[in-house]
Amino acid sequence: MQDQINTADTPTDSAGARRPVTERSAFQRILTLTVGPIIAAFLLSAIILVLVGVNPLTYYGYILERSLFSSLGLQQTATRMAPLLFLAAGLIVAFRAGIWNLGTDGQFLLGAVAAAATAPLLVGILPGWAVLLVGFLLAALVGALWSVIPALLKAYQGVNEIITTLMMSFLGVLLAATLVKLIFRDPSTTVPQTRTLPVDDRLPRLFDTSISSGLIWGLIAVLAVHLMMTRTSFGLRLRMVGANPVAATHAGLSVPLLTMATFGLSAGLAGLAGASEILGVAGNVPANWNPAYGLMVIPLVFLARFNGFGAIVLVFFYSALMIGSESAARRLGVPQNFTLVLVASLLICLGLGEYIDQHKRKKER
């Protein structure tokens, strides 16, 4: 939920005076924009499951049992959260600043390849912590550099970043696969993949579990971004640019430089997401690997209304859904990609929720 409600959206009475937003109207907005789309998406997906001959209660029940009510499943859910949290942090920065960075998948993969290509070569040369630090920094730098072209076109030419970031994401995915096959391929294996970082040199596990400590860094990233955007002058400048670039220019802000900074921060965090997956869990990047986490996180950030705490909760439940659906696919014969159907349903219901909310507010004015 937004931390502040713009007075322009505040309902007015018949005399034209502003009416304060009541707790009831705030609750109705939460129901329409967050809870409603989630429930509707699960109901719509349940109908699809019935049509293909699968009991939706059995499917959803098994997901909960596998991902939340078992020790191993809960640990896998927590580990899966790490890259999604970094991506959520990057998207919160971009969306709050009015920038549509839809190129996170390309930035994620290139950051992952950069970390996977560098870290194994540094083992034995640098201390373990330095190997991980170099991998993360290089991944963030590569992710940020991949956003330079869309940033320049948006900042100085006004080119729509939705088109440019999607194009750069497509190119980034192809470039990552090409780099793995031709330049960073592990010569000791027949399968095209990067060199593998030994398990002992990856991010440490939390306590005596299999949970990667990347989870902690992901949580720190989301909370730091939330505080930056809501409690600092720099975050206020970014939000001003997103709300009204013309007014921001009149206020003396450098809109092009702030636009460039937004792209760099958002894409850098996407690169860190790729590094956390490789340095914490996978250890290498296979050719043609693309989990498409970036596009999956977008509806979660919108459902959270760009709020860091809400994003953490939604990422947790979505991670549980991903882990549980992988097991349900094997046990119940449901395609593993059915999770994408749920994401698509969520996007449709989210759009309908936005439409209903806008229609209600117009009637109240």
Coordinates of C-alpha atoms in Angstrom, one line a residue:
M1 CA 0.0 0.0 0.0
Q2 CA 1.2 3.5 -0.7
D3 CA 2.7 5.2 2.3
Q4 CA 0.9 8.4 1.4
I5 CA -2.3 9.1 -0.5
N6 CA -2.2 11.8 -3.0
T7 CA -4.6 14.6 -2.2
A8 CA -5.7 14.6 -5.9
D9 CA -7.2 11.2 -5.4
T10 CA -9.0 12.2 -2.2
P11 CA -12.8 12.1 -2.7
T12 CA -14.7 15.4 -2.5
D13 CA -18.2 16.2 -1.3
S14 CA -20.9 18.0 -3.2
A15 CA -19.4 21.4 -2.3
G16 CA -16.1 20.4 -3.7
A17 CA -14.3 20.1 -0.3
R18 CA -11.8 17.4 0.3
R19 CA -13.1 14.5 2.3
P20 CA -10.5 12.5 4.4
V21 CA -10.0 8.9 3.4
T22 CA -11.8 6.8 6.0
E23 CA -10.6 3.5 7.3
R24 CA -13.5 1.8 5.5
S25 CA -12.5 3.3 2.1
A26 CA -8.9 2.3 2.8
F27 CA -10.0 -1.2 3.6
Q28 CA -12.1 -1.3 0.4
R29 CA -9.0 -0.3 -1.6
I30 CA -6.9 -3.0 0.0
L31 CA -9.7 -5.6 -0.8
T32 CA -10.1 -4.4 -4.4
L33 CA -6.4 -4.0 -5.2
T34 CA -4.6 -6.7 -3.2
V35 CA -6.7 -9.3 -1.6
G36 CA -9.4 -9.5 -4.3
P37 CA -7.1 -10.1 -7.2
I38 CA -5.3 -12.9 -5.3
I39 CA -8.5 -14.7 -4.4
A40 CA -9.9 -14.2 -7.9
A41 CA -6.7 -15.6 -9.5
F42 CA -6.8 -18.7 -7.3
L43 CA -10.5 -19.2 -8.2
L44 CA -9.8 -18.8 -11.9
S45 CA -6.9 -21.2 -11.7
A46 CA -9.1 -23.7 -9.8
I47 CA -11.7 -23.6 -12.6
I48 CA -8.9 -24.4 -15.1
L49 CA -7.7 -27.3 -12.9
V50 CA -11.3 -28.7 -12.8
L51 CA -11.5 -28.5 -16.6
V52 CA -8.3 -30.6 -17.0
G53 CA -9.6 -33.2 -14.5
V54 CA -7.6 -32.2 -11.3
N55 CA -9.2 -31.5 -8.0
P56 CA -8.1 -27.9 -7.1
L57 CA -8.4 -28.6 -3.4
T58 CA -6.1 -31.5 -3.7
Y59 CA -3.6 -29.4 -5.7
Y60 CA -3.6 -26.4 -3.4
G61 CA -3.5 -28.6 -0.3
Y62 CA -0.5 -30.5 -1.6
I63 CA 1.3 -27.2 -2.3
L64 CA 0.7 -26.1 1.3
E65 CA 1.8 -29.4 2.7
R66 CA 4.9 -29.6 0.5
S67 CA 6.1 -26.0 0.8
L68 CA 5.0 -24.8 4.3
F69 CA 4.2 -27.8 6.5
S70 CA 7.4 -29.8 5.9
S71 CA 10.8 -28.8 7.2
L72 CA 12.6 -29.4 3.9
G73 CA 9.9 -27.6 1.9
L74 CA 10.0 -24.6 4.2
Q75 CA 13.8 -24.4 3.8
Q76 CA 13.5 -24.6 0.1
T77 CA 10.9 -21.9 0.1
A78 CA 13.1 -19.6 2.1
T79 CA 16.1 -20.2 -0.2
R80 CA 14.0 -19.5 -3.3
M81 CA 13.0 -16.1 -1.8
A82 CA 16.5 -14.7 -2.1
P83 CA 16.7 -13.8 -5.8
L84 CA 13.1 -12.8 -5.8
L85 CA 13.7 -10.3 -3.0
F86 CA 16.5 -8.6 -4.8
L87 CA 14.3 -8.4 -7.9
A88 CA 11.5 -6.9 -5.9
A89 CA 13.8 -4.3 -4.4
G90 CA 14.9 -3.3 -7.9
L91 CA 11.4 -3.1 -9.2
I92 CA 10.2 -1.0 -6.2
V93 CA 12.9 1.6 -7.0
A94 CA 11.9 1.7 -10.6
F95 CA 8.2 1.8 -10.2
R96 CA 8.2 4.3 -7.4
A97 CA 10.3 6.6 -9.6
G98 CA 7.8 6.1 -12.5
I99 CA 10.2 3.9 -14.6
W100 CA 9.0 0.7 -16.2
N101 CA 12.1 -1.5 -16.0
L102 CA 10.8 -4.6 -17.7
G103 CA 14.3 -5.9 -18.6
T104 CA 15.1 -7.5 -15.3
D105 CA 15.3 -11.0 -16.8
G106 CA 18.2 -10.0 -19.0
Q107 CA 19.9 -8.1 -16.2
F108 CA 19.4 -11.1 -13.9
L109 CA 20.9 -13.6 -16.3
L110 CA 23.9 -11.4 -17.3
G111 CA 24.6 -10.8 -13.6
A112 CA 24.4 -14.5 -12.9
V113 CA 26.8 -15.3 -15.8
A114 CA 29.3 -12.7 -14.6
A115 CA 29.3 -14.1 -11.1
A116 CA 29.5 -17.7 -12.3
A117 CA 32.3 -17.0 -14.8
T118 CA 34.4 -15.1 -12.2
A119 CA 34.0 -16.7 -8.8
P120 CA 35.3 -20.2 -9.6
L121 CA 38.5 -18.7 -11.1
L122 CA 39.2 -16.7 -7.9
V123 CA 38.9 -19.7 -5.5
G124 CA 42.3 -20.3 -3.9
I125 CA 43.5 -16.9 -5.0
L126 CA 41.3 -14.7 -2.8
P127 CA 39.8 -15.4 0.6
G128 CA 36.3 -17.0 0.4
W129 CA 34.5 -13.8 1.5
A130 CA 36.4 -11.8 -1.1
V131 CA 35.4 -14.3 -3.9
L132 CA 31.8 -13.8 -3.0
L133 CA 32.2 -10.0 -2.7
V134 CA 33.8 -9.7 -6.2
G135 CA 31.1 -12.0 -7.7
F136 CA 28.3 -9.8 -6.2
L137 CA 29.9 -6.5 -7.2
L138 CA 30.6 -7.6 -10.7
A139 CA 27.1 -8.9 -11.2
A140 CA 25.6 -5.6 -10.0
L141 CA 27.9 -3.7 -12.3
V142 CA 27.0 -5.9 -15.3
G143 CA 23.3 -5.6 -14.6
A144 CA 23.6 -1.8 -14.3
L145 CA 25.6 -1.5 -17.5
W146 CA 23.0 -3.5 -19.4
S147 CA 20.5 -0.8 -18.6
V148 CA 22.6 2.1 -19.9
I149 CA 21.1 2.2 -23.4
P150 CA 17.4 2.3 -22.2
A151 CA 18.4 4.8 -19.6
L152 CA 20.0 7.1 -22.0
L153 CA 17.2 6.9 -24.5
K154 CA 14.6 7.6 -21.8
A155 CA 16.6 10.4 -20.1
Y156 CA 17.7 12.3 -23.1
Q157 CA 15.4 11.3 -26.0
G158 CA 12.1 10.4 -24.1
V159 CA 12.0 7.0 -25.7
N160 CA 9.4 4.6 -24.0
E161 CA 11.4 2.4 -21.7
I162 CA 8.9 -0.4 -21.9
I163 CA 9.9 -1.1 -25.4
T164 CA 13.7 -0.6 -24.9
T165 CA 13.9 -2.6 -21.7
L166 CA 12.0 -5.5 -23.1
M167 CA 14.2 -5.5 -26.2
M168 CA 17.4 -5.4 -24.1
S169 CA 16.0 -8.2 -21.9
F170 CA 15.5 -10.4 -25.0
L171 CA 19.1 -9.6 -26.2
G172 CA 20.4 -10.2 -22.7
V173 CA 18.9 -13.7 -22.5
L174 CA 20.4 -14.6 -25.8
L175 CA 23.8 -13.0 -25.0
A176 CA 24.0 -14.9 -21.7
A177 CA 23.4 -18.2 -23.4
T178 CA 26.0 -17.3 -26.1
L179 CA 28.6 -16.4 -23.4
V180 CA 28.1 -19.7 -21.6
K181 CA 28.4 -21.7 -24.8
L182 CA 31.4 -19.9 -26.4
I183 CA 33.4 -18.0 -23.8
F184 CA 32.7 -19.2 -20.3
R185 CA 32.0 -22.8 -21.0
D186 CA 33.6 -25.3 -18.5
P187 CA 36.1 -27.3 -20.6
S188 CA 35.9 -30.3 -18.2
T189 CA 32.2 -31.1 -19.0
T190 CA 30.4 -32.1 -22.1
V191 CA 27.3 -30.2 -21.0
P192 CA 27.5 -26.5 -22.0
Q193 CA 27.7 -24.7 -18.6
T194 CA 30.0 -22.4 -16.7
R195 CA 32.6 -23.7 -14.2
T196 CA 31.0 -24.8 -11.0
L197 CA 31.7 -23.0 -7.7
P198 CA 32.4 -25.6 -5.0
V199 CA 29.7 -25.9 -2.4
D200 CA 32.0 -25.0 0.4
D201 CA 32.8 -21.7 -1.3
R202 CA 29.2 -20.6 -1.8
L203 CA 27.2 -18.4 0.5
P204 CA 27.1 -19.9 4.0
R205 CA 23.9 -21.7 5.2
L206 CA 21.8 -20.3 8.1
F207 CA 22.3 -22.3 11.3
D208 CA 22.0 -26.0 10.6
T209 CA 19.6 -25.7 7.7
S210 CA 19.9 -25.7 3.9
I211 CA 18.7 -22.1 3.8
S212 CA 21.1 -19.8 1.9
S213 CA 22.2 -16.7 3.7
G214 CA 21.3 -14.9 0.5
L215 CA 17.8 -14.7 2.1
I216 CA 19.2 -12.3 4.7
W217 CA 20.9 -10.1 2.1
G218 CA 17.7 -10.1 0.0
L219 CA 15.6 -9.0 3.0
I220 CA 18.2 -6.2 3.8
A221 CA 18.0 -5.1 0.1
V222 CA 14.2 -4.8 0.2
L223 CA 14.1 -3.0 3.6
A224 CA 16.9 -0.7 2.6
V225 CA 15.1 0.3 -0.6
H226 CA 11.9 0.8 1.2
L227 CA 13.5 3.1 3.7
M228 CA 15.4 4.9 1.0
M229 CA 12.3 5.6 -1.1
T230 CA 10.1 6.7 1.9
R231 CA 12.5 8.3 4.4
T232 CA 15.4 10.0 2.5
S233 CA 15.6 13.1 0.4
F234 CA 17.1 11.0 -2.5
G235 CA 14.0 8.8 -2.5
L236 CA 11.8 11.8 -2.4
R237 CA 13.6 13.2 -5.5
L238 CA 13.0 9.9 -7.3
R239 CA 9.4 9.9 -6.4
M240 CA 9.0 13.5 -7.5
V241 CA 10.4 12.6 -10.9
G242 CA 8.0 9.7 -11.2
A243 CA 5.0 11.7 -10.2
N244 CA 5.6 14.8 -12.3
P245 CA 8.8 15.3 -14.3
V246 CA 7.9 18.8 -15.4
A247 CA 7.3 19.9 -11.8
A248 CA 10.6 18.2 -10.8
T249 CA 12.4 20.2 -13.4
H250 CA 10.9 23.4 -12.2
A251 CA 12.0 22.5 -8.7
G252 CA 15.6 22.4 -9.9
L253 CA 16.0 18.6 -10.0
S254 CA 18.1 17.0 -12.8
V255 CA 15.5 14.7 -14.2
P256 CA 17.9 13.0 -16.7
L257 CA 20.5 12.2 -14.0
L258 CA 17.8 10.9 -11.6
T259 CA 16.4 8.8 -14.4
M260 CA 19.9 7.3 -15.1
A261 CA 20.3 6.7 -11.3
T262 CA 17.0 4.9 -11.1
F263 CA 17.9 2.6 -14.0
G264 CA 21.3 1.9 -12.5
L265 CA 19.9 1.0 -9.1
S266 CA 17.1 -1.1 -10.4
A267 CA 19.2 -3.1 -12.9
G268 CA 22.1 -3.4 -10.4
L269 CA 19.7 -5.1 -7.9
A270 CA 18.5 -7.4 -10.7
G271 CA 22.2 -8.3 -11.3
L272 CA 22.6 -9.0 -7.5
A273 CA 19.6 -11.4 -7.8
G274 CA 21.4 -13.4 -10.4
A275 CA 24.5 -13.5 -8.3
S276 CA 22.6 -14.6 -5.2
E277 CA 21.1 -17.6 -7.1
I278 CA 24.5 -18.7 -8.4
L279 CA 26.7 -18.0 -5.5
G280 CA 24.2 -19.2 -3.0
V281 CA 22.5 -22.2 -4.6
A282 CA 23.2 -23.3 -8.1
G283 CA 27.0 -22.8 -8.4
N284 CA 26.9 -22.6 -12.2
V285 CA 24.9 -21.3 -15.1
P286 CA 23.7 -23.9 -17.7
A287 CA 23.3 -22.8 -21.3
N288 CA 19.7 -21.6 -22.2
W289 CA 18.9 -21.3 -18.5
N290 CA 16.2 -18.7 -17.8
P291 CA 13.9 -19.0 -14.8
A292 CA 12.1 -15.8 -15.8
Y293 CA 11.9 -14.6 -12.2
G294 CA 11.8 -10.9 -13.2
L295 CA 8.4 -11.0 -15.0
M296 CA 7.0 -13.2 -12.2
V297 CA 7.9 -10.7 -9.5
I298 CA 6.2 -7.7 -11.2
P299 CA 2.6 -8.6 -10.2
L300 CA 3.8 -9.2 -6.6
V301 CA 5.3 -5.7 -6.4
F302 CA 2.1 -4.2 -7.7
L303 CA 0.0 -6.2 -5.3
A304 CA 2.2 -4.9 -2.5
R305 CA 1.5 -1.3 -3.8
F306 CA 5.3 -0.8 -4.0
N307 CA 5.6 -1.4 -0.2
G308 CA 8.7 -3.3 0.9
F309 CA 7.1 -5.1 3.8
G310 CA 4.1 -6.1 1.7
A311 CA 6.5 -7.3 -1.0
I312 CA 8.4 -9.6 1.5
V313 CA 5.1 -11.3 2.5
L314 CA 4.0 -11.8 -1.1
V315 CA 7.4 -13.1 -2.2
F316 CA 7.3 -15.6 0.6
F317 CA 3.9 -17.0 -0.4
Y318 CA 4.8 -17.0 -4.1
S319 CA 8.0 -18.9 -3.3
A320 CA 6.0 -21.4 -1.4
L321 CA 3.7 -21.7 -4.4
M322 CA 6.7 -22.3 -6.7
I323 CA 8.2 -25.0 -4.5
G324 CA 4.9 -26.7 -3.9
S325 CA 3.8 -26.7 -7.5
E326 CA 7.0 -28.4 -8.6
S327 CA 6.1 -31.3 -6.3
A328 CA 2.5 -31.2 -7.3
A329 CA 3.4 -31.4 -10.9
R330 CA 5.2 -34.7 -10.3
R331 CA 2.5 -36.2 -8.0
L332 CA -0.7 -35.0 -9.7
G333 CA 0.4 -34.9 -13.3
V334 CA -0.2 -31.1 -13.6
P335 CA 2.3 -29.4 -15.9
Q336 CA 5.0 -27.7 -13.9
N337 CA 4.5 -24.5 -15.8
F338 CA 1.0 -24.2 -14.4
T339 CA 2.4 -21.7 -12.0
L340 CA 2.7 -19.3 -15.0
V341 CA -1.1 -19.8 -15.6
L342 CA -1.6 -18.6 -12.0
V343 CA 0.7 -15.6 -12.6
A344 CA -1.2 -14.7 -15.8
S345 CA -4.5 -15.0 -13.9
L346 CA -3.1 -12.7 -11.2
L347 CA -2.1 -10.1 -13.8
I348 CA -5.6 -10.2 -15.4
C349 CA -7.3 -9.9 -12.0
L350 CA -4.9 -7.1 -10.9
G351 CA -5.8 -5.1 -14.0
L352 CA -9.5 -5.6 -13.3
G353 CA -9.0 -4.5 -9.7
E354 CA -7.3 -1.3 -10.9
Y355 CA -10.2 -0.6 -13.3
I356 CA -12.8 -1.2 -10.6
D357 CA -10.9 1.0 -8.1
Q358 CA -10.6 3.9 -10.7
H359 CA -14.2 3.6 -11.6
K360 CA -15.3 3.8 -7.9
R361 CA -13.1 6.8 -7.2
K362 CA -14.5 8.7 -10.2
K363 CA -18.1 8.1 -9.0
E364 CA -17.1 9.4 -5.5
R365 CA -15.8 12.7 -6.8

